[in-house]
Amino acid sequence: MTNPDYTHLTLVVDRSGSMSSVRDEAQAGITTLVQEQFALDGRFTVTLAQFDDRFDTVERMRDTPFTFELEPRGMTALLDAVGMEVVRTGEDLAALPEAERPGRVLFVVVTDGHENSSHEYTLDRTRELIRVQKEQFGWEVQFLGADDAAWQGQQLGVATTRYTNNGAGNVAVFDSMSRSLRAYRLDPSPTAGFSMPDEVTTG
């Protein structure tokens, strides 16, 4: 049996060049979200990866707060990033003794751009990897897409939230996510689920 008081969050964050205009707000939003979640009771770990046409791990299974720094560059290898991190997070969790595995897993993808440079993972392959983790291991998967980037989450078969690609929009979407994650973690029901609105607006 997994640990019902343990939640793991994996964040896969777009750092392609188009993120330059919202860099400060995205950094602050993610940093605040992480700090708020670590302030709650219960075990919590974070894996954070960022991608452009390359993929890098920033933190893996981190169990203390940290400050996120985003350096926008490059293109958008969305499918490669999501596919690789689904596999790696799955491997990390599988390596734990069952009693030490998180009872709740949330996998979140954040992007403001369209897939344009993946080479290893196709849409079908990535969607199937996600389906297996959702159905067999109970992962919650959420796609945060800026403006017209949101449709890609629907293609992947996951819950999708659209937000406005400006500074206020980034602040709002990470605040909404933090509140939703707090509610998910504090819900004592074994069938609790993570939920965000279809669209996060500002003003």
PDB file of C-alpha atoms in Angstrom:
ATOM      1  CA  MET A   1       0.000   0.000   0.000  1.00  0.00           C
ATOM      2  CA  THR A   2       1.288   3.483  -0.869  1.00  0.00           C
ATOM      3  CA  ASN A   3       1.660   6.330   1.643  1.00  0.00           C
ATOM      4  CA  PRO A   4      -1.615   8.325   1.716  1.00  0.00           C
ATOM      5  CA  ASP A   5       0.132  11.292   3.370  1.00  0.00           C
ATOM      6  CA  TYR A   6       2.696  11.650   0.588  1.00  0.00           C
ATOM      7  CA  THR A   7       2.131  13.704  -2.573  1.00  0.00           C
ATOM      8  CA  HIS A   8       4.597  13.942  -5.443  1.00  0.00           C
ATOM      9  CA  LEU A   9       4.482  16.733  -8.038  1.00  0.00           C
ATOM     10  CA  THR A  10       6.268  16.607 -11.378  1.00  0.00           C
ATOM     11  CA  LEU A  11       6.394  19.882 -13.324  1.00  0.00           C
ATOM     12  CA  VAL A  12       7.495  19.950 -16.964  1.00  0.00           C
ATOM     13  CA  VAL A  13       8.012  23.610 -17.888  1.00  0.00           C
ATOM     14  CA  ASP A  14       8.510  25.181 -21.310  1.00  0.00           C
ATOM     15  CA  ARG A  15      11.580  27.420 -21.462  1.00  0.00           C
ATOM     16  CA  SER A  16      11.518  28.077 -25.215  1.00  0.00           C
ATOM     17  CA  GLY A  17      12.263  31.572 -26.480  1.00  0.00           C
ATOM     18  CA  SER A  18       8.634  32.659 -26.464  1.00  0.00           C
ATOM     19  CA  MET A  19       8.643  32.496 -22.644  1.00  0.00           C
ATOM     20  CA  SER A  20      10.962  35.511 -22.485  1.00  0.00           C
ATOM     21  CA  SER A  21       8.153  38.028 -22.069  1.00  0.00           C
ATOM     22  CA  VAL A  22       6.739  36.245 -18.992  1.00  0.00           C
ATOM     23  CA  ARG A  23       9.965  34.919 -17.512  1.00  0.00           C
ATOM     24  CA  ASP A  24       9.775  36.814 -14.218  1.00  0.00           C
ATOM     25  CA  GLU A  25       6.132  35.953 -13.552  1.00  0.00           C
ATOM     26  CA  ALA A  26       6.610  32.271 -14.424  1.00  0.00           C
ATOM     27  CA  GLN A  27       9.643  32.016 -12.148  1.00  0.00           C
ATOM     28  CA  ALA A  28       7.845  33.708  -9.281  1.00  0.00           C
ATOM     29  CA  GLY A  29       4.658  31.712  -9.776  1.00  0.00           C
ATOM     30  CA  ILE A  30       6.422  28.355  -9.677  1.00  0.00           C
ATOM     31  CA  THR A  31       8.634  29.341  -6.744  1.00  0.00           C
ATOM     32  CA  THR A  32       5.629  30.522  -4.730  1.00  0.00           C
ATOM     33  CA  LEU A  33       3.636  27.403  -5.580  1.00  0.00           C
ATOM     34  CA  VAL A  34       6.454  25.149  -4.380  1.00  0.00           C
ATOM     35  CA  GLN A  35       6.940  27.106  -1.163  1.00  0.00           C
ATOM     36  CA  GLU A  36       3.213  27.036  -0.398  1.00  0.00           C
ATOM     37  CA  GLN A  37       3.028  23.292  -0.878  1.00  0.00           C
ATOM     38  CA  PHE A  38       6.005  22.578   1.354  1.00  0.00           C
ATOM     39  CA  ALA A  39       4.344  24.647   4.088  1.00  0.00           C
ATOM     40  CA  LEU A  40       1.455  22.165   4.291  1.00  0.00           C
ATOM     41  CA  ASP A  41       1.417  19.072   6.474  1.00  0.00           C
ATOM     42  CA  GLY A  42       2.313  15.756   4.875  1.00  0.00           C
ATOM     43  CA  ARG A  43       5.267  14.528   2.868  1.00  0.00           C
ATOM     44  CA  PHE A  44       5.808  16.357  -0.422  1.00  0.00           C
ATOM     45  CA  THR A  45       8.409  15.998  -3.165  1.00  0.00           C
ATOM     46  CA  VAL A  46       8.946  17.816  -6.448  1.00  0.00           C
ATOM     47  CA  THR A  47      10.555  16.924  -9.740  1.00  0.00           C
ATOM     48  CA  LEU A  48      10.997  19.897 -12.060  1.00  0.00           C
ATOM     49  CA  ALA A  49      12.191  19.603 -15.651  1.00  0.00           C
ATOM     50  CA  GLN A  50      12.426  22.320 -18.282  1.00  0.00           C
ATOM     51  CA  PHE A  51      12.640  22.068 -22.031  1.00  0.00           C
ATOM     52  CA  ASP A  52      13.165  23.875 -25.295  1.00  0.00           C
ATOM     53  CA  ASP A  53      14.663  21.733 -28.045  1.00  0.00           C
ATOM     54  CA  ARG A  54      16.698  20.215 -25.207  1.00  0.00           C
ATOM     55  CA  PHE A  55      15.537  18.659 -21.954  1.00  0.00           C
ATOM     56  CA  ASP A  56      17.073  19.307 -18.525  1.00  0.00           C
ATOM     57  CA  THR A  57      16.205  18.220 -15.012  1.00  0.00           C
ATOM     58  CA  VAL A  58      16.265  21.094 -12.523  1.00  0.00           C
ATOM     59  CA  GLU A  59      15.205  19.140  -9.426  1.00  0.00           C
ATOM     60  CA  ARG A  60      14.466  15.439  -8.965  1.00  0.00           C
ATOM     61  CA  MET A  61      12.421  14.129  -6.036  1.00  0.00           C
ATOM     62  CA  ARG A  62      13.339  17.245  -4.049  1.00  0.00           C
ATOM     63  CA  ASP A  63      11.922  17.334  -0.520  1.00  0.00           C
ATOM     64  CA  THR A  64      12.734  20.942   0.440  1.00  0.00           C
ATOM     65  CA  PRO A  65      11.704  24.334  -1.043  1.00  0.00           C
ATOM     66  CA  PHE A  66      13.768  25.951  -3.779  1.00  0.00           C
ATOM     67  CA  THR A  67      13.818  29.003  -6.046  1.00  0.00           C
ATOM     68  CA  PHE A  68      13.183  28.348  -9.726  1.00  0.00           C
ATOM     69  CA  GLU A  69      15.147  30.207 -12.395  1.00  0.00           C
ATOM     70  CA  LEU A  70      13.996  30.171 -16.011  1.00  0.00           C
ATOM     71  CA  GLU A  71      16.282  31.018 -18.941  1.00  0.00           C
ATOM     72  CA  PRO A  72      14.164  31.098 -22.138  1.00  0.00           C
ATOM     73  CA  ARG A  73      15.807  29.891 -25.353  1.00  0.00           C
ATOM     74  CA  GLY A  74      15.370  27.557 -28.295  1.00  0.00           C
ATOM     75  CA  MET A  75      12.368  25.788 -29.805  1.00  0.00           C
ATOM     76  CA  THR A  76       9.586  23.572 -28.395  1.00  0.00           C
ATOM     77  CA  ALA A  77      10.191  19.809 -28.198  1.00  0.00           C
ATOM     78  CA  LEU A  78       7.021  19.282 -26.188  1.00  0.00           C
ATOM     79  CA  LEU A  79       6.386  15.597 -26.898  1.00  0.00           C
ATOM     80  CA  ASP A  80       9.975  14.582 -26.203  1.00  0.00           C
ATOM     81  CA  ALA A  81       9.939  16.435 -22.884  1.00  0.00           C
ATOM     82  CA  VAL A  82       6.620  15.012 -21.722  1.00  0.00           C
ATOM     83  CA  GLY A  83       7.405  11.484 -22.870  1.00  0.00           C
ATOM     84  CA  MET A  84      10.844  11.409 -21.277  1.00  0.00           C
ATOM     85  CA  GLU A  85       9.617  12.783 -17.964  1.00  0.00           C
ATOM     86  CA  VAL A  86       6.648  10.415 -17.736  1.00  0.00           C
ATOM     87  CA  VAL A  87       9.141   7.564 -18.075  1.00  0.00           C
ATOM     88  CA  ARG A  88      11.649   9.017 -15.608  1.00  0.00           C
ATOM     89  CA  THR A  89       9.098   9.898 -12.954  1.00  0.00           C
ATOM     90  CA  GLY A  90       7.620   6.426 -13.300  1.00  0.00           C
ATOM     91  CA  GLU A  91      11.062   4.896 -12.800  1.00  0.00           C
ATOM     92  CA  ASP A  92      11.759   7.090  -9.758  1.00  0.00           C
ATOM     93  CA  LEU A  93       8.525   6.064  -8.067  1.00  0.00           C
ATOM     94  CA  ALA A  94       8.851   2.395  -9.001  1.00  0.00           C
ATOM     95  CA  ALA A  95      12.284   2.318  -7.345  1.00  0.00           C
ATOM     96  CA  LEU A  96      10.748   3.165  -3.958  1.00  0.00           C
ATOM     97  CA  PRO A  97       9.431   0.418  -1.654  1.00  0.00           C
ATOM     98  CA  GLU A  98       5.675   0.293  -2.116  1.00  0.00           C
ATOM     99  CA  ALA A  99       4.944   1.610   1.382  1.00  0.00           C
ATOM    100  CA  GLU A 100       7.141   4.650   0.664  1.00  0.00           C
ATOM    101  CA  ARG A 101       5.569   5.561  -2.670  1.00  0.00           C
ATOM    102  CA  PRO A 102       3.305   8.619  -2.848  1.00  0.00           C
ATOM    103  CA  GLY A 103      -0.380   7.942  -2.545  1.00  0.00           C
ATOM    104  CA  ARG A 104      -1.010  10.938  -4.801  1.00  0.00           C
ATOM    105  CA  VAL A 105       0.933  11.885  -7.926  1.00  0.00           C
ATOM    106  CA  LEU A 106       0.328  15.028  -9.975  1.00  0.00           C
ATOM    107  CA  PHE A 107       2.089  15.478 -13.324  1.00  0.00           C
ATOM    108  CA  VAL A 108       1.782  18.986 -14.800  1.00  0.00           C
ATOM    109  CA  VAL A 109       2.905  20.324 -18.181  1.00  0.00           C
ATOM    110  CA  VAL A 110       3.253  24.092 -18.699  1.00  0.00           C
ATOM    111  CA  THR A 111       3.721  25.556 -22.187  1.00  0.00           C
ATOM    112  CA  ASP A 112       3.012  28.669 -24.200  1.00  0.00           C
ATOM    113  CA  GLY A 113       4.095  27.227 -27.546  1.00  0.00           C
ATOM    114  CA  HIS A 114       3.350  24.549 -30.094  1.00  0.00           C
ATOM    115  CA  GLU A 115       5.275  21.333 -30.607  1.00  0.00           C
ATOM    116  CA  ASN A 116       7.855  21.933 -33.330  1.00  0.00           C
ATOM    117  CA  SER A 117      11.042  19.970 -32.705  1.00  0.00           C
ATOM    118  CA  SER A 118      10.530  16.539 -31.080  1.00  0.00           C
ATOM    119  CA  HIS A 119      12.404  13.601 -32.579  1.00  0.00           C
ATOM    120  CA  GLU A 120      11.960  10.679 -30.182  1.00  0.00           C
ATOM    121  CA  TYR A 121       8.348  10.711 -29.009  1.00  0.00           C
ATOM    122  CA  THR A 122       5.241  10.857 -31.183  1.00  0.00           C
ATOM    123  CA  LEU A 123       1.825  12.058 -30.069  1.00  0.00           C
ATOM    124  CA  ASP A 124       0.450   8.507 -29.981  1.00  0.00           C
ATOM    125  CA  ARG A 125       3.369   7.147 -27.983  1.00  0.00           C
ATOM    126  CA  THR A 126       3.254   9.983 -25.461  1.00  0.00           C
ATOM    127  CA  ARG A 127      -0.505   9.728 -25.057  1.00  0.00           C
ATOM    128  CA  GLU A 128      -0.220   5.982 -24.397  1.00  0.00           C
ATOM    129  CA  LEU A 129       2.476   6.487 -21.749  1.00  0.00           C
ATOM    130  CA  ILE A 130       0.217   8.961 -19.970  1.00  0.00           C
ATOM    131  CA  ARG A 131      -2.807   6.668 -20.242  1.00  0.00           C
ATOM    132  CA  VAL A 132      -0.955   3.811 -18.567  1.00  0.00           C
ATOM    133  CA  GLN A 133       0.139   5.944 -15.624  1.00  0.00           C
ATOM    134  CA  LYS A 134      -3.346   7.375 -15.170  1.00  0.00           C
ATOM    135  CA  GLU A 135      -5.198   4.085 -15.401  1.00  0.00           C
ATOM    136  CA  GLN A 136      -2.756   1.719 -13.708  1.00  0.00           C
ATOM    137  CA  PHE A 137      -1.171   3.983 -11.108  1.00  0.00           C
ATOM    138  CA  GLY A 138      -3.750   6.717 -10.531  1.00  0.00           C
ATOM    139  CA  TRP A 139      -1.685   9.670 -11.658  1.00  0.00           C
ATOM    140  CA  GLU A 140      -3.434  13.004 -12.052  1.00  0.00           C
ATOM    141  CA  VAL A 141      -2.215  14.776 -15.205  1.00  0.00           C
ATOM    142  CA  GLN A 142      -2.855  18.450 -15.949  1.00  0.00           C
ATOM    143  CA  PHE A 143      -1.880  20.525 -18.989  1.00  0.00           C
ATOM    144  CA  LEU A 144      -1.544  24.304 -18.608  1.00  0.00           C
ATOM    145  CA  GLY A 145      -1.542  25.885 -22.060  1.00  0.00           C
ATOM    146  CA  ALA A 146      -1.246  29.580 -22.832  1.00  0.00           C
ATOM    147  CA  ASP A 147      -3.809  30.878 -25.327  1.00  0.00           C
ATOM    148  CA  ASP A 148      -4.019  28.592 -28.387  1.00  0.00           C
ATOM    149  CA  ALA A 149      -1.343  26.217 -27.023  1.00  0.00           C
ATOM    150  CA  ALA A 150      -4.022  24.650 -24.820  1.00  0.00           C
ATOM    151  CA  TRP A 151      -5.391  22.348 -27.552  1.00  0.00           C
ATOM    152  CA  GLN A 152      -2.261  20.199 -27.276  1.00  0.00           C
ATOM    153  CA  GLY A 153      -3.357  18.987 -23.846  1.00  0.00           C
ATOM    154  CA  GLN A 154      -6.619  17.766 -25.312  1.00  0.00           C
ATOM    155  CA  GLN A 155      -4.656  15.870 -27.957  1.00  0.00           C
ATOM    156  CA  LEU A 156      -2.729  14.155 -25.182  1.00  0.00           C
ATOM    157  CA  GLY A 157      -5.978  13.091 -23.548  1.00  0.00           C
ATOM    158  CA  VAL A 158      -5.496  15.003 -20.299  1.00  0.00           C
ATOM    159  CA  ALA A 159      -7.289  17.696 -18.322  1.00  0.00           C
ATOM    160  CA  THR A 160      -6.436  21.076 -19.815  1.00  0.00           C
ATOM    161  CA  THR A 161      -6.482  24.632 -18.491  1.00  0.00           C
ATOM    162  CA  ARG A 162      -6.126  27.603 -20.830  1.00  0.00           C
ATOM    163  CA  TYR A 163      -4.607  30.827 -19.548  1.00  0.00           C
ATOM    164  CA  THR A 164      -3.625  34.195 -20.991  1.00  0.00           C
ATOM    165  CA  ASN A 165      -0.010  34.438 -22.081  1.00  0.00           C
ATOM    166  CA  ASN A 166       0.990  37.576 -20.227  1.00  0.00           C
ATOM    167  CA  GLY A 167       2.407  38.390 -16.825  1.00  0.00           C
ATOM    168  CA  ALA A 168      -0.939  38.508 -15.042  1.00  0.00           C
ATOM    169  CA  GLY A 169      -2.018  35.290 -16.726  1.00  0.00           C
ATOM    170  CA  ASN A 170       1.031  33.428 -15.467  1.00  0.00           C
ATOM    171  CA  VAL A 171       0.538  34.703 -11.936  1.00  0.00           C
ATOM    172  CA  ALA A 172      -3.118  33.670 -12.036  1.00  0.00           C
ATOM    173  CA  VAL A 173      -2.604  30.172 -13.417  1.00  0.00           C
ATOM    174  CA  PHE A 174       0.056  29.193 -10.879  1.00  0.00           C
ATOM    175  CA  ASP A 175      -2.038  30.626  -8.057  1.00  0.00           C
ATOM    176  CA  SER A 176      -5.007  28.583  -9.276  1.00  0.00           C
ATOM    177  CA  MET A 177      -2.872  25.467  -9.503  1.00  0.00           C
ATOM    178  CA  SER A 178      -1.502  25.942  -5.993  1.00  0.00           C
ATOM    179  CA  ARG A 179      -5.004  26.315  -4.554  1.00  0.00           C
ATOM    180  CA  SER A 180      -6.207  23.240  -6.438  1.00  0.00           C
ATOM    181  CA  LEU A 181      -3.215  21.211  -5.296  1.00  0.00           C
ATOM    182  CA  ARG A 182      -3.795  22.275  -1.709  1.00  0.00           C
ATOM    183  CA  ALA A 183      -7.413  21.119  -1.907  1.00  0.00           C
ATOM    184  CA  TYR A 184      -6.320  17.822  -3.470  1.00  0.00           C
ATOM    185  CA  ARG A 185      -3.763  17.150  -0.755  1.00  0.00           C
ATOM    186  CA  LEU A 186      -6.087  18.067   2.107  1.00  0.00           C
ATOM    187  CA  ASP A 187      -9.029  15.994   0.859  1.00  0.00           C
ATOM    188  CA  PRO A 188      -9.066  12.883   3.089  1.00  0.00           C
ATOM    189  CA  SER A 189     -11.056  10.793   0.619  1.00  0.00           C
ATOM    190  CA  PRO A 190      -9.059   7.940  -0.968  1.00  0.00           C
ATOM    191  CA  THR A 191     -10.808   8.762  -4.245  1.00  0.00           C
ATOM    192  CA  ALA A 192      -9.881  12.472  -4.176  1.00  0.00           C
ATOM    193  CA  GLY A 193      -8.955  13.953  -7.537  1.00  0.00           C
ATOM    194  CA  PHE A 194      -7.112  17.031  -8.750  1.00  0.00           C
ATOM    195  CA  SER A 195      -9.209  19.589 -10.597  1.00  0.00           C
ATOM    196  CA  MET A 196      -8.608  22.982 -12.185  1.00  0.00           C
ATOM    197  CA  PRO A 197     -10.956  25.189 -14.220  1.00  0.00           C
ATOM    198  CA  ASP A 198     -10.925  24.889 -18.007  1.00  0.00           C
ATOM    199  CA  GLU A 199      -9.789  28.500 -18.215  1.00  0.00           C
ATOM    200  CA  VAL A 200      -8.070  30.860 -15.796  1.00  0.00           C
ATOM    201  CA  THR A 201      -8.847  34.506 -16.467  1.00  0.00           C
ATOM    202  CA  THR A 202      -7.524  37.757 -15.040  1.00  0.00           C
ATOM    203  CA  GLY A 203      -9.327  40.952 -14.188  1.00  0.00           C
TER     204      GLY A 203
END
